[in-house]
Structure formats: structure tokens, C-alpha cells
CSV table of C-alpha atoms and ligand atoms in Angstrom, one decimal:
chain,number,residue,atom,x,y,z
A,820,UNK,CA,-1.4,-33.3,24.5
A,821,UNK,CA,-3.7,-33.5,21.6
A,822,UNK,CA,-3.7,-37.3,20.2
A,823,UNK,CA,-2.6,-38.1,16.4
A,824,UNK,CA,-5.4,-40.3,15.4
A,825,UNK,CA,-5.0,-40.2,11.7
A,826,UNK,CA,-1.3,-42.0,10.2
A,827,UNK,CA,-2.5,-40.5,7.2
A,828,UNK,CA,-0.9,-36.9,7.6
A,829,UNK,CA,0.9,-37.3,10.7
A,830,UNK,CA,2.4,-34.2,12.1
A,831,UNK,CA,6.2,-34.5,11.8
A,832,UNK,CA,7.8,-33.2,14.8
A,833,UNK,CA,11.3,-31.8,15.3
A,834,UNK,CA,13.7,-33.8,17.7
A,835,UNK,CA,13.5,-31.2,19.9
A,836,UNK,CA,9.5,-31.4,20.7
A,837,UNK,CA,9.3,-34.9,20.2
A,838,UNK,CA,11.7,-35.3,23.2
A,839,UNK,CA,9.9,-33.0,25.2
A,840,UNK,CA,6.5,-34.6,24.6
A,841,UNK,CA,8.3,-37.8,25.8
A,842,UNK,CA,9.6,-36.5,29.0
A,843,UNK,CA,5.8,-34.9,29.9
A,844,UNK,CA,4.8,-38.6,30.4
A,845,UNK,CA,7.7,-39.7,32.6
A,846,UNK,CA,7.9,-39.6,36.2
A,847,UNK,CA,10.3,-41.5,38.4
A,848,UNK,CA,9.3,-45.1,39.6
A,849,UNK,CA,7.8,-44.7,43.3
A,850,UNK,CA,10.6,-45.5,45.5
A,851,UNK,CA,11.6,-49.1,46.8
A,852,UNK,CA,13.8,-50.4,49.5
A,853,UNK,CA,16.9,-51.9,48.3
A,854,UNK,CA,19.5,-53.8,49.7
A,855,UNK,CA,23.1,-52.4,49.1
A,856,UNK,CA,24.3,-54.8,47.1
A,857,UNK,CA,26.3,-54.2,43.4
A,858,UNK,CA,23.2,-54.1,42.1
A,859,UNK,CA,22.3,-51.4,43.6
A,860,UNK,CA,24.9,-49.2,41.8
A,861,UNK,CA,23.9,-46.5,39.5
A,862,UNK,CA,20.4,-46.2,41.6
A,863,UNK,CA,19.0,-42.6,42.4
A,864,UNK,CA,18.3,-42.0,46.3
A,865,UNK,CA,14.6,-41.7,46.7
A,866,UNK,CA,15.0,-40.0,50.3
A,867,UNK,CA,17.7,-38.0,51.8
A,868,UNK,CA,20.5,-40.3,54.4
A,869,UNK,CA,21.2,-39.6,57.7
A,870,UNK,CA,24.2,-40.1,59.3
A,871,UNK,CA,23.5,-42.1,62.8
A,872,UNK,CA,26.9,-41.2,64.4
A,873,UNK,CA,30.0,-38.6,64.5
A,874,UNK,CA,33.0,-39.7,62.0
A,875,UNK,CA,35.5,-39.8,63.2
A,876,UNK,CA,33.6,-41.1,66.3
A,877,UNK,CA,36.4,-39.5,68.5
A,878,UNK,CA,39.5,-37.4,68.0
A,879,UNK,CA,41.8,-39.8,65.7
A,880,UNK,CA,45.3,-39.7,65.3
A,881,UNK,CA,46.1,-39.8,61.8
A,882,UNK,CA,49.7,-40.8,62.1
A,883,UNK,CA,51.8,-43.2,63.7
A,884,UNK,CA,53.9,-41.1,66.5
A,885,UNK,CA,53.3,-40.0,70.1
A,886,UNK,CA,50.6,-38.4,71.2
A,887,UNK,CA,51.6,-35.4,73.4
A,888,UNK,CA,51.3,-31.7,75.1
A,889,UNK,CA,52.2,-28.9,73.0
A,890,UNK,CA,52.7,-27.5,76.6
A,891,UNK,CA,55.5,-30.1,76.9
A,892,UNK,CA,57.4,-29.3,73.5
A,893,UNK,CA,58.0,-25.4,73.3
A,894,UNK,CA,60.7,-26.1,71.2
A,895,UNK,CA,60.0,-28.9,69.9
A,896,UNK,CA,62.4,-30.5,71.9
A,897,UNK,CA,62.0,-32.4,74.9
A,898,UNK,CA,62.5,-36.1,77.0
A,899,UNK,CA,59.0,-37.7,77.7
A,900,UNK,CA,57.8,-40.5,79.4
A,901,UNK,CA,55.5,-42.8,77.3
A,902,UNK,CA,52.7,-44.1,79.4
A,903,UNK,CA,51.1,-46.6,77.1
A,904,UNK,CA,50.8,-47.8,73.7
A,905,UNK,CA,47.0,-47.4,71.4
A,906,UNK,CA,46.1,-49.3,68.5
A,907,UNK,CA,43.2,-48.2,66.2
A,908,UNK,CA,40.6,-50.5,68.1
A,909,UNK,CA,42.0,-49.9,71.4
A,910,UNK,CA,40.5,-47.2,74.0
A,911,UNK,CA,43.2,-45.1,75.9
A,912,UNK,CA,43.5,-46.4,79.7
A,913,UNK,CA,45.5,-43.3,80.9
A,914,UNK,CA,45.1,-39.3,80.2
A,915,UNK,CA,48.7,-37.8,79.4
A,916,UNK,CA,49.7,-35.6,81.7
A,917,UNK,CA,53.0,-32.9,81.9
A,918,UNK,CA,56.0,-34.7,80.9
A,919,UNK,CA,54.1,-37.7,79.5
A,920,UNK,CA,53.5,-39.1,76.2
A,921,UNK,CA,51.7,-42.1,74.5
A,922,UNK,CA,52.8,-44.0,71.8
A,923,UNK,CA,49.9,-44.2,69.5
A,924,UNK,CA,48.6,-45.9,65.9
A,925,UNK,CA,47.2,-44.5,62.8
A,926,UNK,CA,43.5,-44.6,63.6
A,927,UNK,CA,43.6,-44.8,67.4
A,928,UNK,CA,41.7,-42.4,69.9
A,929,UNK,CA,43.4,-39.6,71.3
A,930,UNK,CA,44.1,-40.4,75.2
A,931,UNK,CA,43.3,-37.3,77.0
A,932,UNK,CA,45.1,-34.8,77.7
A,933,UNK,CA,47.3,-34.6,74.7
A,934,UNK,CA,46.4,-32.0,72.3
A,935,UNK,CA,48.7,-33.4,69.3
A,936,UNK,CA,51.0,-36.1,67.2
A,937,UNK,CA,54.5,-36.1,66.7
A,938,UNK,CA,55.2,-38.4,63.8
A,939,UNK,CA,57.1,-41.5,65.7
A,940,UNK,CA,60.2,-39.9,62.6
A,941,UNK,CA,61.2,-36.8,64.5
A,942,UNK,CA,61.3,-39.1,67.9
A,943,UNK,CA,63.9,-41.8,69.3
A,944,UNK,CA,62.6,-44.3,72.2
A,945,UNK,CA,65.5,-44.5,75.3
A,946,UNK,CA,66.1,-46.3,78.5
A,947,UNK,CA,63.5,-46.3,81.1
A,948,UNK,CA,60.6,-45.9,78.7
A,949,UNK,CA,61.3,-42.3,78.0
A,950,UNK,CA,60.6,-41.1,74.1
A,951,UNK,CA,63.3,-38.2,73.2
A,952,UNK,CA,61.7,-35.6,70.4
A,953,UNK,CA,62.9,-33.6,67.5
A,954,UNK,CA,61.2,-31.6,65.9
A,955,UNK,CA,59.3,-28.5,65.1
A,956,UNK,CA,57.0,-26.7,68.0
A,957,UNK,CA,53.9,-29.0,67.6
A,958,UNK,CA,50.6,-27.0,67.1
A,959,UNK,CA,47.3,-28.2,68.9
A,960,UNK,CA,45.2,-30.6,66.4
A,961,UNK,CA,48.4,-31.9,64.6
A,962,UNK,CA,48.1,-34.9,63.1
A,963,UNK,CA,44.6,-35.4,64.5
A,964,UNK,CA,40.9,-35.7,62.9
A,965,UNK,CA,38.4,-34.2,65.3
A,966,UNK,CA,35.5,-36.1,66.4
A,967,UNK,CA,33.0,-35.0,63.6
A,968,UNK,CA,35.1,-33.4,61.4
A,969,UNK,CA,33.7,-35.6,58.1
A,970,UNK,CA,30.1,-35.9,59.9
A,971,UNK,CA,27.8,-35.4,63.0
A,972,UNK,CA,25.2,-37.6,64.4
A,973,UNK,CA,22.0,-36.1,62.5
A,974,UNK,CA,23.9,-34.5,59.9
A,975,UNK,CA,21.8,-35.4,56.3
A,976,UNK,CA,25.1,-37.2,54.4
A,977,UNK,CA,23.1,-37.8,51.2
A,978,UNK,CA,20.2,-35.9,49.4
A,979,UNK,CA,17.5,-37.6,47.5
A,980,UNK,CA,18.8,-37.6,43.9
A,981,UNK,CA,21.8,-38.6,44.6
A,982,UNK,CA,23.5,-41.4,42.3
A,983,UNK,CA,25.2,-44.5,44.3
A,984,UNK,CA,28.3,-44.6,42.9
A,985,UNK,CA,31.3,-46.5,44.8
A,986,UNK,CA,32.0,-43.9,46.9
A,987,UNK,CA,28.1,-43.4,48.2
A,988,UNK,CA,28.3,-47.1,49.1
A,989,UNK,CA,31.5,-46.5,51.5
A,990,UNK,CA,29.4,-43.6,53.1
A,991,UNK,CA,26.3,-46.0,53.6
A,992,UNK,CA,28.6,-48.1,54.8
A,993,UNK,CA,30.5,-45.9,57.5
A,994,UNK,CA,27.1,-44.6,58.7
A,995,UNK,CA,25.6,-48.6,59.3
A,996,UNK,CA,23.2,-48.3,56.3
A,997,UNK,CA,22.6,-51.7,54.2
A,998,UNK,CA,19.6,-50.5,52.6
A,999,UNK,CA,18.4,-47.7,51.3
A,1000,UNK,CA,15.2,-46.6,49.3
A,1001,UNK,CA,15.7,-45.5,45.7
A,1002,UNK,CA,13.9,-46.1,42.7
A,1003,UNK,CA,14.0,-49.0,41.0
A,1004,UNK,CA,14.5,-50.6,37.3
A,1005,UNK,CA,11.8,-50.2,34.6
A,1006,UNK,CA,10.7,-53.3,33.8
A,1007,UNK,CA,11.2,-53.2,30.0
A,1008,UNK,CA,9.2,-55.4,27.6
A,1009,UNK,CA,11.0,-56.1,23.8
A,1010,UNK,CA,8.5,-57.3,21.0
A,1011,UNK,CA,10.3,-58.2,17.9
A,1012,UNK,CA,7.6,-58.0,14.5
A,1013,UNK,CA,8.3,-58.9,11.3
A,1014,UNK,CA,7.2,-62.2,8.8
A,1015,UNK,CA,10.9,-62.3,8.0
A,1016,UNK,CA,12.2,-62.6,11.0
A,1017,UNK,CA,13.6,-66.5,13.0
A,1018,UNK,CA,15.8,-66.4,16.0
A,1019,UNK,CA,19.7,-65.8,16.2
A,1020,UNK,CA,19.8,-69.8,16.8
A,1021,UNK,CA,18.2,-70.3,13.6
A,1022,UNK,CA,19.6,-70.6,10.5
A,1023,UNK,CA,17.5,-68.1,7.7
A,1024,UNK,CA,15.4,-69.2,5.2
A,1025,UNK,CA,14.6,-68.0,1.6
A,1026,UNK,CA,13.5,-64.4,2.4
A,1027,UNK,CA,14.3,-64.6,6.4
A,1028,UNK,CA,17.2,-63.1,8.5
A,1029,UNK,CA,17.6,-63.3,11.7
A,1030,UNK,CA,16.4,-60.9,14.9
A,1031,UNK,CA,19.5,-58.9,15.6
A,1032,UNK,CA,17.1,-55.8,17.4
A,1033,UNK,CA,15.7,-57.8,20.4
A,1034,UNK,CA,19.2,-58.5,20.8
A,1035,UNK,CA,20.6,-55.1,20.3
A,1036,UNK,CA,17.2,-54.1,22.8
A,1037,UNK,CA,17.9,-56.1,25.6
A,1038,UNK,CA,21.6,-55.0,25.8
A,1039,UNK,CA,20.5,-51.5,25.5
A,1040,UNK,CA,17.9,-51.5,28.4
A,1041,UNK,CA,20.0,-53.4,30.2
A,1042,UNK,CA,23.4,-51.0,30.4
A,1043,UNK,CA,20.6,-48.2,30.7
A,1044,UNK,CA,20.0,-50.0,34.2
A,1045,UNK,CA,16.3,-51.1,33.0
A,1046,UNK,CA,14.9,-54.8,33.2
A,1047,UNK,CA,14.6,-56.1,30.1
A,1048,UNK,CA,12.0,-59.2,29.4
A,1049,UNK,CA,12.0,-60.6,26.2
A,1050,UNK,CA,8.9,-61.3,24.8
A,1051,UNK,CA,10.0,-62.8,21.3
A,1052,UNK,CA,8.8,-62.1,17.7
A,1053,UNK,CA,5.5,-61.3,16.4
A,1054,UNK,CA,4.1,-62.1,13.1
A,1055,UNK,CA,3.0,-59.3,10.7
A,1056,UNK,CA,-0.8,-60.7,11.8
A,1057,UNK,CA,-2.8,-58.6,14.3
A,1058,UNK,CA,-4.2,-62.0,15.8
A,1059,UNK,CA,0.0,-62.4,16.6
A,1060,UNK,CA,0.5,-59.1,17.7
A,1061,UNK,CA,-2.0,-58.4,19.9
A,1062,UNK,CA,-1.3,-60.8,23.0
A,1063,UNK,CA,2.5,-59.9,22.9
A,1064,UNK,CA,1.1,-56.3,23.2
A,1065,UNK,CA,-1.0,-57.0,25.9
A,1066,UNK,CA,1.4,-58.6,27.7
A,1067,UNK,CA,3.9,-56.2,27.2
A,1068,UNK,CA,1.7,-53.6,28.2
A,1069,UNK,CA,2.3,-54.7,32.0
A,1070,UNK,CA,5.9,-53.4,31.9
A,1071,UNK,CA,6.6,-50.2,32.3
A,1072,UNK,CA,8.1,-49.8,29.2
A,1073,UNK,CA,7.4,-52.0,25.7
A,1074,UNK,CA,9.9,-51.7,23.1
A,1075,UNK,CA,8.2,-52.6,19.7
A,1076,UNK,CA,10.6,-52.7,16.6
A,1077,UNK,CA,9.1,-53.0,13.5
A,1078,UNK,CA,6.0,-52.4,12.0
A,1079,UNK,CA,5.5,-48.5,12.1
A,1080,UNK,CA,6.5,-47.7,8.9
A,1081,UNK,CA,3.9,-47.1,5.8
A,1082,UNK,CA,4.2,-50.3,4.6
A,1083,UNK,CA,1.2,-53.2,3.7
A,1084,UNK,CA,2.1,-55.0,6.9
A,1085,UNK,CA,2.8,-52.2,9.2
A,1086,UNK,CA,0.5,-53.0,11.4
A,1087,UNK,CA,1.7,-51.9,14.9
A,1088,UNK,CA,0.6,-48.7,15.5
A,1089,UNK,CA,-2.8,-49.6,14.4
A,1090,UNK,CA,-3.0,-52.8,17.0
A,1091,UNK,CA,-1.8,-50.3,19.7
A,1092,UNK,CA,-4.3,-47.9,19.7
A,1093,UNK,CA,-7.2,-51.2,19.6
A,1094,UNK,CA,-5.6,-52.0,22.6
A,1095,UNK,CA,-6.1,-49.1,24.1
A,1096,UNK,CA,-2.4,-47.6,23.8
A,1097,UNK,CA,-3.0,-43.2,23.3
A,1098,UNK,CA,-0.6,-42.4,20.5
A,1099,UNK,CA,1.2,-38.8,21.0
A,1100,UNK,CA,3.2,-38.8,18.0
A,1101,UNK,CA,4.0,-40.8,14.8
A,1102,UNK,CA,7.2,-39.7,12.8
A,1103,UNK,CA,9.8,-37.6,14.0
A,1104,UNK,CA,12.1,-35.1,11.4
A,1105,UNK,CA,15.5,-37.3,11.7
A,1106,UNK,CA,17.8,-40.4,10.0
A,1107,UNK,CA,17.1,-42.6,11.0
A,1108,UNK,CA,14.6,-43.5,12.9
A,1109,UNK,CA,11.8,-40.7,11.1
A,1110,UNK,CA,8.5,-43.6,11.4
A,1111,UNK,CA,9.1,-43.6,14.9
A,1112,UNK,CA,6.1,-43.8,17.1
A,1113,UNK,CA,5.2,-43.0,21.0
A,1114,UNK,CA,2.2,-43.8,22.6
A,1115,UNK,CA,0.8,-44.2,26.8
A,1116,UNK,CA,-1.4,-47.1,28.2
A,1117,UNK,CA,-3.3,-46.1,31.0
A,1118,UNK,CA,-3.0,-48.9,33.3
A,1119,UNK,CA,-6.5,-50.1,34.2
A,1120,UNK,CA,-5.2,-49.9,38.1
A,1121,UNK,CA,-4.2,-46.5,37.9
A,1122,UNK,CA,-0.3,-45.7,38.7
A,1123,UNK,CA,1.4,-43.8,35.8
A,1124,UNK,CA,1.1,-45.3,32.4
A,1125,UNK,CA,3.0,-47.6,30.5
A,1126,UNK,CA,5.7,-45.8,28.1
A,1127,UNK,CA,5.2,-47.4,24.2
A,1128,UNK,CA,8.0,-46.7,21.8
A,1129,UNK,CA,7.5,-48.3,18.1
A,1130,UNK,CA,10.8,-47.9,17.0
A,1131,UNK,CA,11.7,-48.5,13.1
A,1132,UNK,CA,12.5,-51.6,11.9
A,1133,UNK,CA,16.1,-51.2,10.6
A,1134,UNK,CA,18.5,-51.8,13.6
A,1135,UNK,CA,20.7,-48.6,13.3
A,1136,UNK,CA,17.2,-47.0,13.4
A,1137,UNK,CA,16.7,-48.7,16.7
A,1138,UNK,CA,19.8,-47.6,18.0
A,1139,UNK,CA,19.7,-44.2,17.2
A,1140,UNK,CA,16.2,-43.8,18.9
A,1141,UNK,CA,16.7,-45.8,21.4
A,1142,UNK,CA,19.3,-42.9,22.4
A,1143,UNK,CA,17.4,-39.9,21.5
A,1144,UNK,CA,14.1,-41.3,22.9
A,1145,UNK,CA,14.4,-44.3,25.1
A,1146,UNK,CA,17.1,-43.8,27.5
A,1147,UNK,CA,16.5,-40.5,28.8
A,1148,UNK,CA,13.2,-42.1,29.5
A,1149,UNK,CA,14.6,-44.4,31.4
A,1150,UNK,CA,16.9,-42.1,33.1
A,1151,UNK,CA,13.8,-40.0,34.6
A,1152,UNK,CA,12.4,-43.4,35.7
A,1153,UNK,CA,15.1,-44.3,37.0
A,1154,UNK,CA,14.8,-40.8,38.9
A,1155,UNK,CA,17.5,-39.1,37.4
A,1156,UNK,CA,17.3,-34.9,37.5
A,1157,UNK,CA,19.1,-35.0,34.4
A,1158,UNK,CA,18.0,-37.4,31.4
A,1159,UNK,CA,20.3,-36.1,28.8
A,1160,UNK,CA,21.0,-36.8,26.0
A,1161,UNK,CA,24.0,-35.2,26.4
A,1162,UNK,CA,26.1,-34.2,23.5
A,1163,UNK,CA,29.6,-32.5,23.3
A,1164,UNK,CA,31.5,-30.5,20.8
A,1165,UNK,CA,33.8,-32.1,18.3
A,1166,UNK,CA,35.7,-30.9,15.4
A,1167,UNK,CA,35.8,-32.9,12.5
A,1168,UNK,CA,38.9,-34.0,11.7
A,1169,UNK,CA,38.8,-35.1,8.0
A,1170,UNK,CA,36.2,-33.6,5.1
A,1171,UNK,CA,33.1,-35.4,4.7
A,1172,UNK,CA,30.7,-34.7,2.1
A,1173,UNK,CA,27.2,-35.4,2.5
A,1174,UNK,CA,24.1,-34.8,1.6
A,1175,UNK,CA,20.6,-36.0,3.7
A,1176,UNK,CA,17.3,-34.3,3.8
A,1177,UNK,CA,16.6,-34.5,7.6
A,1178,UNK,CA,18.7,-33.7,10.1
A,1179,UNK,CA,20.9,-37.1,10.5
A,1180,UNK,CA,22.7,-39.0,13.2
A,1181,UNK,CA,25.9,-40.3,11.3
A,1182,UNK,CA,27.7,-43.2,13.0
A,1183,UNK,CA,31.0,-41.6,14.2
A,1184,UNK,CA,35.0,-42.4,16.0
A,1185,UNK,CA,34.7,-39.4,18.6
A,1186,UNK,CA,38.4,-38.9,20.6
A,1187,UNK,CA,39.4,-36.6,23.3
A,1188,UNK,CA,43.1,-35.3,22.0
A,1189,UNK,CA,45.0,-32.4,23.6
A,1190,UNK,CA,43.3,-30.0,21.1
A,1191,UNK,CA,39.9,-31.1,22.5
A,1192,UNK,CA,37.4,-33.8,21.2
A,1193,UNK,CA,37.9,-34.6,17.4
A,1194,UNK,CA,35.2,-36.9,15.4
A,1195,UNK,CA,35.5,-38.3,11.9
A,1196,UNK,CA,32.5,-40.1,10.5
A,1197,UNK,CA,32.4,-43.7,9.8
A,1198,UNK,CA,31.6,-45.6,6.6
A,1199,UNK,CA,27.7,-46.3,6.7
A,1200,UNK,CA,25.5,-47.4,4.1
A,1201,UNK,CA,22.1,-46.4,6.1
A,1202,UNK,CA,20.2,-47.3,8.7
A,1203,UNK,CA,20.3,-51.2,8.5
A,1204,UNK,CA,24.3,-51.0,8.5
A,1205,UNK,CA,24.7,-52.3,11.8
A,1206,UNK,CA,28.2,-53.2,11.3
A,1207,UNK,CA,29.2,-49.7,10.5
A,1208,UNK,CA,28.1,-49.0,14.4
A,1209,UNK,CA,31.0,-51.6,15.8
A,1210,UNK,CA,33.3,-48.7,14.5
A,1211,UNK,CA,31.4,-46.2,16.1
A,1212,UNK,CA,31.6,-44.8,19.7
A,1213,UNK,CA,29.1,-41.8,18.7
A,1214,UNK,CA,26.9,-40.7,16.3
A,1215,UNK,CA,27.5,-37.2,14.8
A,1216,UNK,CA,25.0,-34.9,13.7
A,1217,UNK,CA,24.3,-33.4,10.1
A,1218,UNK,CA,22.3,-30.6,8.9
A,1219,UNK,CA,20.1,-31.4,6.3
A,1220,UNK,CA,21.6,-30.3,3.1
A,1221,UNK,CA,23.9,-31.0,0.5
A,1222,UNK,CA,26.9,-29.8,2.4
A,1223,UNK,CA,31.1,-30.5,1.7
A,1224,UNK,CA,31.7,-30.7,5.4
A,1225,UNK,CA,35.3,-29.4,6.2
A,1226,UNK,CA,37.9,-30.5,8.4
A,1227,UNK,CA,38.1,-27.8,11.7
A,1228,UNK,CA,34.5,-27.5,11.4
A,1229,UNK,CA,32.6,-28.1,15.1
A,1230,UNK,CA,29.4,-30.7,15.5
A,1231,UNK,CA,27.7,-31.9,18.1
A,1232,UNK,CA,28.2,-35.4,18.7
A,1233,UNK,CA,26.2,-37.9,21.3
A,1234,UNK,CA,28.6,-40.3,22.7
A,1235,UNK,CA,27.4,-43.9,23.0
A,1236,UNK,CA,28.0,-45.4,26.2
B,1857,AMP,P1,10.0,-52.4,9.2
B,1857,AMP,O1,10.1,-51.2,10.1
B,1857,AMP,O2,9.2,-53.5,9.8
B,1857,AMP,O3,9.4,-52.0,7.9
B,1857,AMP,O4,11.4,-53.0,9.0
B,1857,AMP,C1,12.4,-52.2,8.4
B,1857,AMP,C2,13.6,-53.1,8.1
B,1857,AMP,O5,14.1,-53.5,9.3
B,1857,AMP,C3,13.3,-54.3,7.2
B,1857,AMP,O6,14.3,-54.5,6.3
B,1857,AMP,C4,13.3,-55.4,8.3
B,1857,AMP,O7,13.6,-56.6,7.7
B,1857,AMP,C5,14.3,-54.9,9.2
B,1857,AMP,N1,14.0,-55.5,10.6
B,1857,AMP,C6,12.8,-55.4,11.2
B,1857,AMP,N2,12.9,-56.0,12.4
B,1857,AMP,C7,14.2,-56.5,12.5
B,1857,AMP,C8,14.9,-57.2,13.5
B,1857,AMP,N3,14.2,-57.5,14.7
B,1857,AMP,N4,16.2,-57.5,13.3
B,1857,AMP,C9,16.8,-57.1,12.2
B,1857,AMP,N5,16.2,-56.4,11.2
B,1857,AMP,C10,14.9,-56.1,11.3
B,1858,MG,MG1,8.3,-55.2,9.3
């Protein structure tokens, strides 16, 4: 990928190849053992699973009844004489025989000899131990889980890929394993820059408001199962930036906002490159979020590099690329097949008229109804309308244009998680 050196024409890209170019540079995080605790939810496998035993690990009854002959019940009628009684946790002692029967538990192993379970409904227990049944002619296996019928010893019960969700933990679980290799969280740097910016804790100043994007950041990374560190805000001063850049640079990921724009003090992508960050593209044909900037660090040890997004200032801006750019980065890290984004169909349920010259990611209310998804688009006065976004679930996207959307007509719409 050729480098843009010069922010003086800048090639805009399209969405579309600026993801892509993104995506070249990702590759997931070498595997890491990891103990299955919560945390470990959402993780990708990094290697396939094994089972080390057959489940069941003998033939179960999956009723509570009598396990019997089908030999003995032709009709399904019959007097038996119960030899024993098996909870689940208890091994047979004695194999049923003609004319016998064992009263057995949900869970427990099969004594030998029987080949099925009557359900303990369709049977009455009389004098002298004997268990009278009616019911239907029992069939061989009824009522009963074979030994291996969910998995054999050796049998590979998860693939590499595969997400741990709750149901992969009770599989680890069943088959002994309490840690597994996957790979890990990005560590994910923030860097806040701006003169005007003091801390949520302060109160603002003439000229100052307050960082609301490392906030916004952090929570980001962190539902997109990344490691956020916070490294705080730098001055509009290369002497300021330049540490917090070099520190951030050790992460695998630094989130810059701020900065990349063409103003006086829009200094970041300029301190990147001195410190040795290769910029791939600068700008990107959307609102908001068009300054945008990606760059790679080559880690001086080798390993793959460091991921660099400057992402706008304005903290709808931030949102929006943090979506379009930054998650699915994180996703393939993360060692996800898929990174998405992922967008569905809506039809837009009351007219909106508007009028934008790129192609724009309108905060939206997206619903799933019984005619399918509907969206209607939100109030928003731009990209540092941050407020608009706590009535959004999605962001809709227009066509550039000056266009008198309709009701019934169909957008694509990117859900926000
Ligand atoms: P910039 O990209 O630095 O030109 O900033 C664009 C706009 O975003 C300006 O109005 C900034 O004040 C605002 N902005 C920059 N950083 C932040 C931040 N961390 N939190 C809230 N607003 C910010
Ligand atoms: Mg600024």
C-alpha cells in the first residue's frame, strides 16, 4: 500500500476501500491460554477442543421408571420383579435378567441386560417387590441416551474460530477443560488532544469543555472486548503530544481523537509520522468522521504493527468511526472470521428530508415490528450532537444528495450494540 505523505491533496477514499485497506493490516492476536472464567466470554478459540471422554459416559436412562426387557413386555403388559433401585451417581450391582426389572433414576446407568425404560407412570409397585406395567410394547433404546450419542472420546467438539458463548463454556465444562487457548484482548491506548479540553471532574473554563471522547473511547473498546488504557489529554503542542504517542504506540491499538483536521493546531498526523507511525490514508468520503486518519507502527521487536486511528475531534465523529473503522479491527484481532460491520435493511417509517454532500451516517431509532425492521431518523444537529445519539440505537445511511426521503423507502442501517 502506497503511503500518503503529503496532507496537502490527500486522496479521499470511499468507505468501502478505506475499510478494506484497514483490514490488510490486521491479523488476529497470537493465541494465549486462558482460564475459563466470565471473562473469557466472547473469546475466539485459537485451536480446535477435544473431547477426552464419551457423553453420556454410559447408556443413561433419561426418565424416571424401570429399566426392563422388551423381551419381557410383548404387550406391554406384564408382573416384574424389581431387583434394585439406581440413582444418577450410582453404578448397577445386578444385570436384569427374564422376568426382572430395576427401578432406576433420571440420569442413572443402564444395569445390564435391560434394553429399555418404562416411565415409572404406566407402572404400579405390589407385594413382594414385584412392579406391575401398563403400557405400550416398549421398543429397544426407549427412554435411553446411548453411551456417545452427544460425543466420543477423541471426537474434535469445538473448531478454532469458534466464539465462547454460554453454551461453549458447559461443553468445556462436560469434557474437563478449564482453560483453553484463544486470542486475547487488544490492548487499546486512548489519547485525548485538544488546548480546550479539562477532565469530566473539572469544571470548564472560559473557552474549555470537558473530554467526553476518552470517555465515550474507553466504553467503546471496552464492550468491543478490547483493553482500554487511558492515557489522558494532550496539549495542541508537539512537545505534549509526542510522549503520549510513544507510549501509546506499545498497545496494540492507539485511539487518537482530535487533531487531524486542517486546522492551525492539527498537529497529530504530522507528530505520527516523526515518530515513525506509516500513514495509509487521511480522509475518508463520509459524515462524519471525513478527516479521519490510519496509520501502522512497526514495532521495533518485530510482531505485527501497532493499529493508529486519528479519529475526528467531534464525538459523534468518533462514534461513527469508531464503528465503521475500529471495531471490526478489533474483531479480527480478536480473531473473529467475520468483522462486520454488519448492516440490515430498514424501511423508513416517516419522510425525512435531507440534504448532505457525502454519503452520511444519520443517528437513527431502528425496531424490528411484524412488517420487518422500521428506522426513523433522529433529531441531530451534526457531528458534535452527542446527545442526539442517547436516542439512537443505529445510525442510518444517506446518499449524498438533496433528497425528500419517503416513508416505505428501504436503507441500510448499522445497529449500535
Ligand atoms: P478537532 O478534530 O481537534 O478539530 O476537534 C473538532 C471538535 O471536536 C472541536 O470542537 C473540539 O473541541 C471537539 N473535541 C475534540 N476533542 C474532544 C473531546 N475529547 N471531547 C469532546 N469534544 C472534543
Ligand atoms: Mg483539536
Amino acid at each position: 500500500m502506497s503511503d500518503i505523505v503529503s496532507t496537502k491533496s490527500p486522496k479521499i477514499l470511499a468507505i468501502a476501500e478505506a475499510q478494506a485497506i484497514v483490514q490488510q493490516y490486521v491479523r488476529p492476536l497470537p493465541p494465549e491460554p486462558m482460564p475459563l472464567s466470565s471473562a473469557a466470554l466472547g473469546h475466539v478459540l485459537a485451536a480446535d477442543v477435544v473431547s477426552d471422554l464419551d457423553m453420556p459416559p454410559y447408556h443413561k436412562s433419561m426418565m424416571d421408571g424401570y429399566a426392563v426387557r422388551c423381551a419381557d413386555l410383548p404387550t406391554g403388559k406384564g408382573t416384574l420383579q424389581v431387583l434394585e433401585e439406581i440413582t444418577a451417581g450410582q453404578v448397577p450391582s445386578r444385570a436384569v435378567e427374564a422376568g426382572q426389572a430395576s427401578r432406576i433414576m433420571t440420569g442413572a446407568p443402564l444395569p445390564p441386560g435391560a434394553d429399555a425404560v418404562v416411565i415409572v407412570e404406566r407402572t404400579r409397585l405390589s407385594e413382594n417387590n414385584l412392579v406391575v406395567i401398563e403400557d405400550r410394547p416398549p421398543k429397544p433404546g426407549q427412554n435411553i441416551l446411548p453411551q456417545g450419542a452427544e460425543m466420543k472420546c477423541g471426537d474434535i467438539v469445538l473448531r478454532a474460530g469458534a466464539v465462547l458463548r454460554p453454551q461453549e463454556f458447559g461443553v468445556l465444562a462436560t469434557i474437563g477443560r478449564t482453560t483453553v487457548l484463544v486470542h486475547p484482548s487488544p490492548r487499546v491506548a486512548v489519547l485525548s488532544t485538544g488546548d480546550e479540553l479539562v477532565e469530566p471532574s473539572e469544571r470548564p473554563q472560559g473557552g474549555q469543555i470537558r473530554n467526553s471522547n476518552a470517555a465515550l473511547l474507553t466504553a467503546l473498546v471496552s464492550q468491543a472486548g478490547g483493553t482500554p488504557r487511558y492515557l489522558g489529554i494532550a496539549r495542541d503542542d508537539p512537545a505534549c503530544l509526542r510522549p503520549l504517542i510513544c507510549d501509546g504506540l506499545k498497545a496494540h491499538v492507539l485511539l487518537l481523537s482530535g487533531g487531524v483536521s486542517a486546522g492551525k493546531l492539527d498537529l497529530v498526523p504530522g507528530v505520527l509520522r516523526e515518530a515513525g507511525v506509516v500513514a495509509h490514508f487521511h480522509k475518508v468520503e463520509m459524515k462524519p468522521g471525513k478527516p479521519m486518519f490510519f496509520g501502522t507502527y512497526p514495532r521495533p521487536g518485530g510482531g505485527e504493527p501497532t493499529l493508529v486511528f486519528g479519529l475526528p475531534g467531534n464525538p459523534v465523529s468518533v462514534l461513527v468511526c469508531f464503528e465503521l473503522f475500529v471495531r471490526p479491527a478489533l474483531r479480527r484481532l480478536r480473531g473473529y472470521a467475520d468483522p462486520g460491520p454488519h448492516f440490515v435493511s430498514a424501511v423508513l417509517s416517516e419522510d425525512f428530508a435531507y440534504r448532505t454532500d457525502r454519503p452520511t451516517y444519520h443517528p437513527a431509532f431502528l425496531e424490528w415490528t411484524t412488517a420487518g425492521w422500521r428506522v426513523r431518523a433522529v433529531p441531530w444537529i451534526g457531528s458534535a450532537d452527542l446527545r442526539a445519539l442517547t436516542q439512537a440505537n443505529a445510525l442510518v445511511v444517506f446518499p449524498p444528495g438533496d433528497h425528500g426521503h419517503r416513508a416505505g423507502q428501504v436503507f441500510e442501517v448499522l445497529k449500535l450494540e
